[in-house]
XYZ file of C-alpha atoms in Angstrom:
773
model
C 35.202 212.926 29.504
C 32.046 212.101 27.469
C 28.833 214.003 27.348
C 26.410 213.065 30.097
C 23.462 214.559 32.115
C 24.672 215.790 35.507
C 22.511 216.138 38.609
C 23.813 217.290 41.991
C 22.234 216.575 45.328
C 23.348 217.342 48.838
C 23.033 214.772 51.574
C 23.997 214.865 55.239
C 26.163 212.098 56.592
C 25.576 210.433 59.959
C 28.247 212.731 61.457
C 26.284 215.766 60.367
C 28.692 216.751 57.586
C 27.078 217.812 54.266
C 28.182 215.760 51.229
C 27.556 216.391 47.560
C 26.430 213.470 45.423
C 26.807 213.904 41.721
C 24.599 211.765 39.417
C 25.739 211.291 35.842
C 24.054 209.474 33.006
C 26.979 207.716 31.373
C 27.666 205.888 28.114
C 29.580 202.805 27.154
C 33.041 203.098 25.460
C 33.611 206.607 26.931
C 36.540 207.449 29.183
C 35.517 209.714 32.075
C 38.322 211.787 33.640
C 37.146 213.041 36.959
C 38.138 213.951 40.541
C 36.654 212.699 43.743
C 37.063 213.903 47.333
C 35.640 213.030 50.681
C 33.001 215.745 50.150
C 31.984 214.704 46.632
C 30.631 211.317 45.628
C 29.879 210.503 41.981
C 27.356 207.961 40.743
C 27.438 206.971 37.084
C 24.238 205.450 35.663
C 24.455 203.032 32.798
C 21.740 201.126 30.953
C 21.904 198.366 28.439
C 19.598 195.817 26.844
C 19.821 192.302 28.176
C 18.620 189.462 25.936
C 17.806 185.994 27.161
C 19.300 184.436 24.017
C 22.429 186.553 23.889
C 24.958 187.393 26.579
C 27.097 190.505 26.391
C 30.001 191.076 28.762
C 30.410 194.428 30.482
C 33.752 195.539 31.848
C 34.593 198.326 34.244
C 38.136 199.777 34.146
C 39.436 202.350 36.635
C 42.888 204.008 36.631
C 44.246 206.444 39.218
C 47.363 208.596 39.087
C 47.829 208.859 42.813
C 49.695 206.054 44.616
C 48.377 206.848 48.121
C 46.779 203.839 49.705
C 45.768 205.340 53.039
C 42.584 206.696 51.418
C 42.029 204.865 48.087
C 39.099 205.344 45.752
C 36.215 203.009 46.493
C 34.304 201.638 43.518
C 30.856 200.015 44.067
C 28.953 198.647 41.079
C 25.282 198.004 41.808
C 23.482 195.698 39.482
C 20.255 193.759 39.452
C 20.791 190.925 41.952
C 24.523 191.602 42.232
C 26.992 194.042 43.795
C 30.683 194.366 42.958
C 33.097 196.502 45.014
C 36.822 197.083 44.917
C 39.354 199.758 45.750
C 41.850 201.617 43.612
C 44.827 201.255 44.036
C 44.004 197.594 44.517
C 46.244 195.906 47.169
C 46.918 192.216 46.580
C 48.818 190.164 49.139
C 51.479 187.545 48.479
C 53.516 185.298 50.759
C 54.468 186.599 54.181
C 51.806 189.328 53.820
C 53.749 191.160 51.146
C 51.637 193.905 49.578
C 51.458 194.770 45.912
C 49.565 197.941 44.792
C 47.849 198.072 41.368
C 46.676 201.500 40.117
C 44.871 200.121 37.067
C 41.972 197.794 37.821
C 39.622 196.137 35.369
C 36.715 193.900 36.377
C 34.093 192.087 34.317
C 30.535 192.394 35.620
C 28.523 189.334 36.487
C 25.528 188.936 34.217
C 22.271 188.290 36.093
C 19.810 185.929 34.467
C 16.708 187.352 32.839
C 13.377 185.617 32.216
C 12.103 188.079 29.667
C 13.097 187.730 26.042
C 14.637 191.221 26.223
C 14.759 193.858 28.890
C 16.622 197.080 29.719
C 18.669 196.890 32.875
C 20.372 199.684 34.776
C 23.496 199.490 36.797
C 25.309 202.176 38.816
C 28.962 202.844 39.409
C 29.603 204.685 42.688
C 32.910 206.413 43.102
C 33.921 207.726 46.547
C 36.930 208.250 48.851
C 37.795 209.377 52.318
C 40.625 211.560 51.079
C 40.125 215.276 51.734
C 42.358 216.041 48.775
C 41.091 215.494 45.307
C 41.995 212.203 43.690
C 41.993 212.143 39.896
C 40.807 208.945 38.185
C 39.748 207.624 34.835
C 36.662 205.462 34.444
C 35.604 203.488 31.388
C 32.818 200.946 30.919
C 32.907 198.899 27.746
C 31.342 195.859 26.211
C 33.500 192.756 25.948
C 33.856 191.311 22.487
C 33.584 187.516 22.304
C 32.377 187.236 25.875
C 30.621 184.009 24.869
C 33.204 181.459 23.672
C 32.474 179.522 20.541
C 33.237 175.825 20.136
C 36.639 175.078 18.587
C 37.388 178.792 18.077
C 40.520 180.140 19.717
C 40.279 183.498 21.526
C 43.286 185.461 22.672
C 43.367 188.045 25.460
C 45.598 189.739 28.080
C 45.270 189.457 31.834
C 47.051 190.894 34.887
C 46.573 190.340 38.596
C 44.356 193.401 38.823
C 42.651 192.824 35.510
C 41.341 189.247 35.433
C 39.239 187.945 32.597
C 36.354 185.532 32.420
C 34.155 184.270 29.599
C 30.979 182.321 29.225
C 30.503 178.996 27.454
C 27.158 177.433 26.588
C 26.933 173.722 25.816
C 25.623 173.227 22.279
C 22.952 170.642 21.601
C 24.263 167.115 21.487
C 27.492 167.907 23.443
C 27.637 166.527 26.957
C 31.315 167.055 27.687
C 33.917 169.584 26.584
C 37.601 170.208 27.306
C 38.684 173.758 28.068
C 42.304 174.449 27.095
C 44.214 177.610 28.026
C 47.694 178.148 26.536
C 50.380 180.812 26.727
C 53.797 181.304 25.191
C 54.937 182.729 28.536
C 55.822 180.512 31.514
C 55.492 183.397 33.927
C 53.750 185.160 35.431
C 51.920 182.266 37.111
C 48.213 182.039 36.310
C 45.055 180.248 37.419
C 42.234 178.847 35.278
C 38.954 178.294 37.037
C 35.640 176.766 35.899
C 32.646 178.316 37.814
C 28.895 178.075 37.605
C 26.840 181.009 36.229
C 26.281 182.650 39.592
C 27.110 185.970 41.153
C 29.584 186.971 42.424
C 32.273 185.530 40.174
C 35.473 184.824 42.130
C 38.118 186.371 39.888
C 40.902 187.578 42.128
C 44.048 185.796 43.333
C 42.756 185.747 46.911
C 39.383 184.119 46.148
C 39.599 182.209 42.822
C 40.066 178.894 44.603
C 36.872 179.245 46.700
C 34.470 177.507 44.354
C 34.462 175.411 41.161
C 37.433 173.645 39.601
C 40.785 175.347 39.136
C 44.333 174.795 37.965
C 47.478 176.806 38.322
C 49.327 177.087 35.015
C 52.508 178.281 33.368
C 52.029 177.510 29.688
C 49.173 174.990 29.662
C 45.991 174.130 31.499
C 43.089 171.863 30.538
C 39.928 170.892 32.340
C 37.259 168.547 31.140
C 33.757 169.860 31.929
C 30.562 167.815 31.867
C 27.104 169.201 31.219
C 25.563 167.306 34.095
C 27.611 169.331 36.591
C 26.040 172.644 35.451
C 22.255 172.831 35.616
C 22.254 176.019 33.512
C 24.054 174.190 30.645
C 26.701 176.879 30.750
C 29.687 177.937 32.835
C 32.334 180.645 33.229
C 36.031 180.228 32.290
C 37.908 182.493 34.693
C 41.568 183.457 34.118
C 43.503 185.044 36.978
C 47.178 186.102 37.010
C 48.737 185.483 40.450
C 50.580 188.141 42.333
C 53.608 185.847 42.819
C 55.076 182.867 40.961
C 55.869 180.506 43.832
C 52.737 178.388 43.177
C 54.096 177.651 39.712
C 57.632 176.845 40.851
C 58.972 180.318 40.161
C 61.807 181.877 42.149
C 61.114 183.078 45.630
C 62.395 186.624 45.435
C 63.765 188.290 48.525
C 61.976 191.416 49.791
C 62.648 193.466 52.891
C 59.801 192.697 55.220
C 58.917 196.085 56.761
C 55.497 196.857 58.116
C 53.084 198.216 55.492
C 55.775 198.510 52.913
C 54.477 198.347 49.349
C 56.349 196.349 46.718
C 56.373 197.150 43.025
C 55.186 193.979 41.215
C 56.545 195.114 37.882
C 54.973 194.095 34.590
C 52.807 191.015 35.231
C 50.651 191.021 32.168
C 50.240 187.697 30.370
C 48.987 186.904 26.877
C 46.806 183.830 26.785
C 44.387 182.026 24.461
C 41.457 179.811 25.281
C 39.677 177.250 23.165
C 36.777 174.951 24.117
C 36.448 171.695 22.182
C 34.015 168.769 22.473
C 35.383 165.916 24.487
C 34.998 162.283 23.439
C 31.557 160.781 23.272
C 30.173 157.539 24.795
C 31.153 155.511 21.712
C 34.873 156.203 22.377
C 34.399 155.111 25.985
C 32.842 151.845 24.791
C 35.585 151.296 22.224
C 38.252 151.901 24.874
C 36.703 149.400 27.225
C 36.230 146.783 24.489
C 39.811 147.292 23.314
C 41.081 146.791 26.863
C 39.051 143.646 27.396
C 39.934 142.255 23.993
C 43.692 142.535 24.535
C 43.713 140.648 27.796
C 41.018 138.112 26.901
C 43.244 137.135 23.976
C 45.832 135.962 26.490
C 43.186 133.594 27.957
C 42.553 132.217 24.527
C 46.216 131.810 23.771
C 46.835 130.090 27.149
C 43.954 127.718 26.447
C 45.380 126.870 23.000
C 48.892 126.234 24.446
C 47.368 124.026 27.179
C 45.516 121.980 24.562
C 48.704 121.541 22.508
C 50.710 120.509 25.608
C 48.077 117.966 26.665
C 47.985 116.514 23.146
C 51.791 116.254 23.126
C 51.803 114.495 26.509
C 49.174 112.037 25.297
C 51.092 111.240 22.075
C 54.509 111.129 23.763
C 53.991 109.507 27.107
C 56.443 110.460 29.808
C 59.268 107.892 30.174
C 59.309 105.749 33.225
C 61.408 106.807 36.125
C 63.751 103.879 35.588
C 64.361 104.854 31.969
C 64.849 108.468 32.935
C 67.379 107.576 35.613
C 69.208 105.265 33.247
C 69.370 107.808 30.385
C 70.491 110.590 32.668
C 73.164 108.404 34.253
C 74.556 107.603 30.813
C 74.566 111.282 29.885
C 76.272 112.212 33.120
C 78.900 109.523 32.671
C 79.641 110.735 29.103
C 79.941 114.336 30.233
C 82.184 113.396 33.125
C 84.598 111.524 30.871
C 85.034 114.583 28.702
C 84.973 117.154 31.504
C 87.988 119.157 32.440
C 88.630 120.148 36.086
C 87.851 123.784 36.630
C 86.638 126.158 39.389
C 83.603 124.131 40.390
C 81.054 124.874 37.598
C 78.665 121.984 36.989
C 79.542 121.224 33.403
C 83.303 121.382 34.061
C 83.795 119.426 37.264
C 86.092 116.441 37.736
C 84.581 112.984 38.059
C 85.010 112.708 41.802
C 83.389 116.072 42.543
C 80.358 115.355 40.299
C 79.727 111.989 41.894
C 80.263 113.347 45.348
C 77.021 115.305 45.383
C 74.923 112.222 44.895
C 76.990 110.169 47.251
C 76.809 112.752 50.020
C 73.108 113.269 49.537
C 72.578 109.484 49.975
C 74.627 109.626 53.252
C 77.524 107.733 51.720
C 79.923 110.136 53.379
C 83.633 109.391 53.625
C 84.939 108.867 57.122
C 87.888 111.105 56.292
C 85.594 114.071 55.797
C 83.199 113.703 58.770
C 82.808 111.788 61.977
C 80.617 108.722 61.769
C 77.420 110.016 63.372
C 74.059 108.300 63.272
C 72.220 111.521 62.479
C 74.745 112.911 59.988
C 72.123 113.426 57.311
C 70.019 115.686 59.607
C 72.910 117.818 60.816
C 72.420 121.190 59.112
C 75.901 122.427 59.755
C 77.371 119.398 57.934
C 74.949 119.285 55.036
C 74.785 122.953 54.241
C 78.503 123.615 54.393
C 79.455 121.015 51.804
C 81.355 122.379 48.857
C 78.957 120.969 46.245
C 75.266 121.077 47.230
C 72.394 119.411 45.407
C 68.754 120.280 45.586
C 68.079 117.044 47.437
C 70.278 118.314 50.280
C 67.980 121.334 50.717
C 64.675 119.507 50.125
C 64.584 117.172 53.113
C 61.731 118.774 55.044
C 58.306 117.191 54.946
C 56.419 118.476 51.881
C 53.205 119.038 53.896
C 55.075 121.341 56.311
C 56.686 123.319 53.482
C 53.389 123.619 51.582
C 51.723 125.020 54.644
C 54.682 127.378 55.180
C 54.562 128.736 51.632
C 50.745 128.982 51.502
C 51.063 131.581 54.287
C 52.584 133.931 51.699
C 49.214 134.038 49.983
C 47.222 134.546 53.174
C 49.351 137.377 54.624
C 49.414 139.360 51.372
C 45.990 140.977 51.527
C 46.730 143.755 54.053
C 47.592 147.076 52.215
C 45.479 150.213 51.790
C 45.665 153.639 50.071
C 44.665 157.289 50.381
C 44.213 160.440 48.229
C 45.425 164.026 47.947
C 46.200 166.728 45.326
C 46.005 165.228 41.818
C 48.548 165.254 38.985
C 46.812 164.109 35.740
C 47.622 164.272 32.114
C 44.779 166.746 31.700
C 45.021 166.744 27.896
C 43.970 163.083 27.960
C 41.936 162.676 31.130
C 38.491 161.316 30.380
C 36.144 161.513 33.416
C 33.469 159.014 34.304
C 31.271 159.934 37.199
C 33.496 161.087 40.034
C 36.610 159.639 38.395
C 38.589 162.428 36.753
C 40.820 160.183 34.608
C 38.877 156.997 33.941
C 41.270 155.967 31.146
C 44.197 155.781 33.581
C 42.051 153.581 35.836
C 40.668 151.344 33.045
C 44.120 150.606 31.672
C 45.035 148.866 34.980
C 42.573 146.129 34.112
C 45.421 144.154 32.604
C 47.148 143.664 35.942
C 43.948 142.144 37.407
C 43.050 139.922 34.441
C 46.550 138.652 33.815
C 47.141 138.140 37.559
C 43.943 136.037 37.623
C 45.108 134.137 34.516
C 48.458 133.382 36.206
C 46.578 132.075 39.250
C 44.575 129.759 37.032
C 47.759 128.476 35.354
C 49.350 127.856 38.742
C 46.183 126.144 39.993
C 46.184 123.825 37.021
C 49.838 122.903 37.651
C 49.128 122.464 41.350
C 46.205 120.084 40.669
C 48.260 118.021 38.222
C 51.120 117.763 40.701
C 48.865 116.692 43.528
C 47.301 114.043 41.318
C 50.796 112.738 40.545
C 51.626 112.569 44.227
C 48.353 110.737 44.992
C 49.245 108.016 42.497
C 52.785 107.857 43.968
C 54.462 108.917 40.761
C 58.159 108.588 41.408
C 58.987 111.400 38.974
C 56.907 113.804 41.048
C 58.307 112.474 44.293
C 62.024 112.436 43.504
C 62.599 114.431 40.335
C 62.804 118.082 39.407
C 62.692 121.234 41.485
C 60.382 120.621 44.452
C 56.912 121.915 43.594
C 55.722 124.549 46.084
C 53.021 126.816 44.698
C 52.370 129.174 47.628
C 54.750 131.803 46.369
C 53.264 131.618 42.849
C 49.804 132.196 44.294
C 51.174 135.178 46.219
C 52.741 136.545 43.045
C 49.547 136.286 41.055
C 47.572 137.913 43.851
C 50.192 140.666 44.163
C 49.832 141.372 40.423
C 46.087 141.714 40.816
C 46.507 143.946 43.864
C 48.996 146.086 41.981
C 46.314 146.742 39.381
C 43.717 147.623 42.009
C 46.044 149.938 43.953
C 47.407 151.544 40.791
C 43.763 152.265 39.788
C 43.192 153.798 43.252
C 46.365 155.851 42.891
C 45.201 157.223 39.562
C 41.960 158.442 41.137
C 44.189 161.240 42.393
C 47.919 160.666 41.637
C 50.331 162.698 43.706
C 53.572 162.581 45.628
C 51.985 161.594 48.915
C 50.097 158.523 47.771
C 52.570 157.190 45.182
C 54.131 155.106 47.956
C 50.965 153.034 48.135
C 51.106 152.353 44.429
C 54.694 151.139 44.779
C 53.956 148.962 47.837
C 52.920 145.990 45.737
C 55.778 146.693 43.293
C 58.077 146.087 46.247
C 56.028 142.970 47.034
C 56.326 141.642 43.462
C 60.096 142.230 43.365
C 60.596 140.664 46.784
C 58.382 137.628 45.989
C 60.200 136.990 42.676
C 63.576 136.999 44.454
C 62.210 134.669 47.135
C 60.854 132.320 44.474
C 64.190 132.274 42.651
C 65.969 131.417 45.859
C 63.320 128.854 46.912
C 63.817 126.869 43.695
C 67.192 125.592 44.816
C 66.834 126.138 48.614
C 63.321 124.963 49.544
C 64.259 124.026 53.140
C 65.985 127.277 54.115
C 63.873 129.902 52.320
C 62.566 132.702 54.518
C 59.212 132.205 56.171
C 56.268 134.326 55.128
C 56.350 136.215 58.389
C 60.043 137.071 58.049
C 59.701 138.025 54.404
C 56.705 140.276 54.935
C 58.326 141.785 57.981
C 61.272 142.813 55.815
C 58.925 144.095 53.091
C 57.005 146.020 55.760
C 60.275 147.601 56.831
C 60.929 148.627 53.204
C 57.476 150.168 52.925
C 58.061 151.932 56.261
C 61.227 153.447 54.946
C 59.382 154.430 51.818
C 56.895 156.405 53.957
C 59.730 158.032 55.925
C 61.475 158.913 52.663
C 58.326 160.593 51.370
C 57.843 162.566 54.562
C 61.458 163.344 55.535
C 63.623 162.470 52.555
C 63.569 165.724 50.643
C 66.977 167.351 51.090
C 67.296 165.820 54.576
C 70.975 164.845 54.931
C 70.475 163.078 58.265
C 67.791 160.817 56.831
C 69.926 159.849 53.813
C 72.962 159.109 56.001
C 70.853 156.833 58.278
C 69.192 155.135 55.328
C 72.516 154.564 53.489
C 74.083 152.983 56.582
C 71.081 150.730 57.094
C 71.120 149.816 53.382
C 74.812 148.858 53.459
C 74.520 146.911 56.755
C 71.406 145.035 55.521
C 73.302 144.120 52.320
C 76.253 142.788 54.308
C 74.097 140.777 56.703
C 72.088 139.266 53.883
C 75.313 138.425 51.971
C 76.621 136.526 55.033
C 73.273 134.732 55.422
C 73.282 133.653 51.799
C 76.932 132.653 51.687
C 76.814 130.452 54.746
C 73.294 129.156 54.044
C 72.113 130.506 57.366
C 74.721 128.600 59.415
C 76.107 131.573 61.330
C 75.165 133.439 64.460
C 74.952 137.116 65.186
C 76.154 137.283 68.776
C 78.921 138.749 70.889
C 81.500 136.419 69.394
C 80.898 137.426 65.757
C 83.748 139.887 65.679
C 86.207 137.346 67.111
C 85.170 134.731 64.557
C 85.513 137.229 61.724
C 89.051 138.099 62.775
C 89.908 134.399 63.037
C 88.578 133.717 59.483
C 90.612 136.685 58.137
C 93.729 135.445 59.924
C 93.444 131.830 58.805
C 92.247 132.367 55.222
C 93.984 135.602 54.286
C 97.088 136.013 56.456
C 98.197 132.556 57.537
C 97.495 131.036 54.146
C 96.013 132.617 51.040
C 93.059 130.398 50.263
C 90.216 131.263 47.885
C 86.533 131.174 48.935
C 84.951 127.726 49.197
C 81.795 128.773 47.343
C 83.046 130.535 44.270
C 79.667 130.953 42.548
C 77.958 132.465 45.570
C 80.896 134.713 46.250
C 80.788 136.146 42.644
C 77.075 136.907 43.012
C 77.411 138.453 46.417
C 80.406 140.598 45.474
C 78.495 141.943 42.467
C 75.439 142.486 44.639
C 77.421 144.439 47.173
C 78.994 146.593 44.443
C 75.609 147.396 42.980
C 73.973 148.148 46.340
C 76.887 150.175 47.682
C 76.865 152.220 44.497
C 73.117 152.813 44.814
C 73.591 153.812 48.459
C 76.345 156.265 47.468
C 74.174 157.706 44.664
C 71.326 158.262 47.108
C 73.550 159.895 49.699
C 75.182 162.212 47.114
C 72.203 163.090 44.903
C 69.355 162.700 47.430
C 66.650 162.191 44.771
C 63.263 163.688 45.540
C 61.409 160.604 44.320
C 62.392 158.339 47.155
C 59.727 155.711 46.448
C 61.005 155.207 42.889
C 64.628 155.164 44.186
C 63.722 152.397 46.613
C 61.964 150.504 43.822
C 65.069 150.872 41.640
C 67.094 149.157 44.361
C 64.703 146.228 44.439
C 64.552 145.883 40.646
C 68.362 146.034 40.269
C 68.811 143.280 42.804
C 66.078 141.154 41.157
C 67.659 141.535 37.699
C 71.132 140.747 39.057
C 69.892 137.581 40.734
C 67.833 136.498 37.720
C 70.813 136.982 35.375
C 73.021 135.004 37.768
C 70.418 132.173 37.923
C 70.161 131.924 34.133
C 73.981 131.994 33.643
C 74.501 129.343 36.329
C 71.736 127.207 34.928
C 73.377 127.203 31.473
C 76.858 126.633 32.919
C 75.487 123.645 34.847
C 74.622 121.887 31.553
C 70.953 122.486 32.131
C 68.841 123.679 29.254
C 65.931 126.071 28.824
C 62.928 124.541 27.045
C 61.338 126.114 24.008
C 58.272 127.505 25.897
C 60.444 129.107 28.571
C 62.804 130.518 25.957
C 59.871 132.096 24.075
C 58.611 133.602 27.336
C 62.043 135.067 28.082
C 62.477 136.671 24.631
C 58.878 137.905 24.521
C 59.093 139.391 27.987
C 62.372 141.135 27.325
C 60.980 142.788 24.195
C 57.753 143.889 25.934
C 59.719 145.283 28.896
C 61.797 147.366 26.456
C 58.699 148.953 24.862
C 57.039 149.342 28.275
C 59.976 151.282 29.692
C 60.003 153.528 26.651
C 56.436 154.678 27.382
C 57.085 154.842 31.143
C 59.844 157.420 30.661
C 57.668 159.672 28.519
C 56.784 161.582 31.688
C 53.349 163.054 31.008
C 53.250 164.535 34.530
C 55.534 164.695 37.528
C 54.675 165.429 41.127
C 58.318 166.303 41.764
C 57.381 169.715 40.425
C 54.468 172.080 41.023
C 51.137 171.180 39.451
C 51.568 174.055 36.965
C 54.985 172.821 35.892
C 53.689 169.245 35.685
C 51.042 170.277 33.179
C 53.771 171.487 30.818
C 54.458 167.765 30.214
C 50.816 166.887 29.398
C 50.239 165.494 25.887
C 47.194 164.443 23.860
C 45.910 160.917 23.641
C 47.783 158.618 21.240
C 45.529 155.521 21.095
C 41.864 155.482 20.097
C 41.600 159.125 21.296
C 41.205 157.565 24.713
C 44.534 156.266 26.020
C 47.762 158.181 26.581
C 51.387 157.064 26.896
C 50.989 156.092 30.531
C 48.016 153.883 29.712
C 50.167 152.048 27.216
C 52.731 151.627 29.965
C 50.038 149.965 32.009
C 49.116 147.638 29.139
C 52.719 146.648 28.380
C 53.973 146.430 31.917
C 51.133 144.151 32.966
C 51.911 141.868 30.021
C 55.653 142.021 30.865
C 55.022 141.110 34.509
C 52.779 138.263 33.448
C 55.491 137.094 31.100
C 58.124 137.395 33.865
C 55.976 135.236 36.147
C 55.621 132.601 33.355
C 59.422 132.589 33.027
C 59.789 131.808 36.733
C 57.118 129.141 36.450
C 58.548 127.356 33.399
C 62.319 128.003 33.381
C 63.119 124.761 35.246
C 60.664 122.509 33.455
C 63.638 120.784 31.834
C 64.529 119.303 35.250
C 61.175 117.542 35.793
C 62.700 114.178 34.788
C 66.087 114.698 36.573
C 66.751 113.299 40.026
C 67.117 115.928 42.715
C 70.472 114.619 43.832
C 71.715 115.486 40.356
C 70.375 119.082 40.377
C 72.939 121.482 41.778
C 72.411 124.426 44.111
C 73.696 127.837 43.191
């Protein structure tokens, strides 16, 4: 050992046994090899100069050769205003109370504050044991180089579970926010980074590091943004702890024999890390980010205003033809197309003359006696009207408009009923800019597009609604008898759902995690469901589902989403039940759509099914009456059965996204079918709607690219999720997921405009000439 002054004293313990206390004046950077017994206690006295303007770290390292843990060495470090104690070998506990002994322990001493410009402080290291046999140990006290971290300067170090490290950082003048980044080339062992105030004691062991401050588990990367306002002393500690086990970071759960008091060799758990503290963005970047966000979406308001002005000018210059002229022109066009048509399969543009004319005749109650009995109320008989081979929109638009308007306005009223909650957070910590209590304000701000564009869509719908009501008040025959019936309740619900999606996505990003993601997806389910309902309502206004039925079904979907989050992980029974329900629901909905609701689910359903199979398949081989619907429903069943099989086989952990994928696949399938059938029916898509379709498709493509970048994932542990974190890519403020928010909100807005405008070409076409598909 080193040279030191030695003083021996004898004291008497409470039990009356004499005990020798050895006092030694010790020096830094000297290794003391000594022996301690139950009869001899050694106290090392150190002194060092503490400066108010300079902080020096002091580290105590103790190493023992003996592995006995019944009577370990007890180390007590007494400082001014602080006491640190630990035993060697140090016993750290893992899962299931597994014990890991560490014979080499190194601890950094907490640095008490001093008011004087410079003063000499003493601290004492007491070494004792209850072992009657001598225990040999090595003690070394040293100064820590680079204890105070410098801005933008990387510092490398080594840590183990029994040798944690921490460093001090002082905010420089003019810097109000910094980001602390810790990196390692080694995934394991699992580590923890903690940010703590300059107080004693410092919590720097695996079993207490989570007690105070902010912390993150990490494999290769960790980053925490720290604000000056949170630390009155304008400084903080960066604490690095290596965990005793790797389960918290997604590492393998090793098997150990669980015997009482059995010690387990932890092996080599040292980890090389580096830390760097950099200034975070300033207030100017925040302002630029907010102005950029507002500017993008306000430009859509300006563009919409310009388009509206151009449309109004066009309508003034080219007045709408009278209803009589429209009817005459359309009749001539229909006659010409019928003369050149070739009989085929039932598609609108390829039907024979008698079938094309039949739709209008039947809709005007000019029904042939050979087909139906002569009944006085034949036009109101749902079973007769809805089972015709060729249906027109007029057949399914017979209900009073006031009743339907009230029915569809309920969609808007019932919508405002969902809530959210919070839990453990998964951020992109390399681009998470806090504002007040919000840890990732950029992820919240980027949801502004959903709200602003949802509001803009509501204003567009309101303008169309007002114009339509004015036309009805002046008894405009084109508004009364032409085009797809105008019901705006679902459009209002869609715009509100888009706004609510922005609000709930912002709430989700306050603390994104696996548990609350289902609340973020709730309005995604709503939007997908409302879009499908609106597509169906266009050609089936009388028989579309009521708001109560639709929202009850959506509530069931959300309920299953919750069950999937809670019970879906690797639960075979849940996936079997869900797949069966999914397939049965698909079949029942298919039957409902195919027969236009004219069927009953009762005790005779099986007998009627067998009769249909016998008459149509066995007795005579006849094709389906409604070819178009059958093609759509067969494809829909193939898609849904495939998705059900995939879920049952793979059992994906992200059940909420799996459920959303089902909804989106069905929406896309129905939308593609609608567009194809519209074109095959000799209907056309106007220029504005075509521009919306092409623009929306391109934006969706770019949006999905940024969505699949995967900056974080709560399907893994928080430490593994941070391996996916990446720096900001736009204005030093927004990351890939923010761009997904921007683009997806624009794409959803464009999709809504497509639904709103895609049938504008039919506004001058009689409803008994618009076909149902």
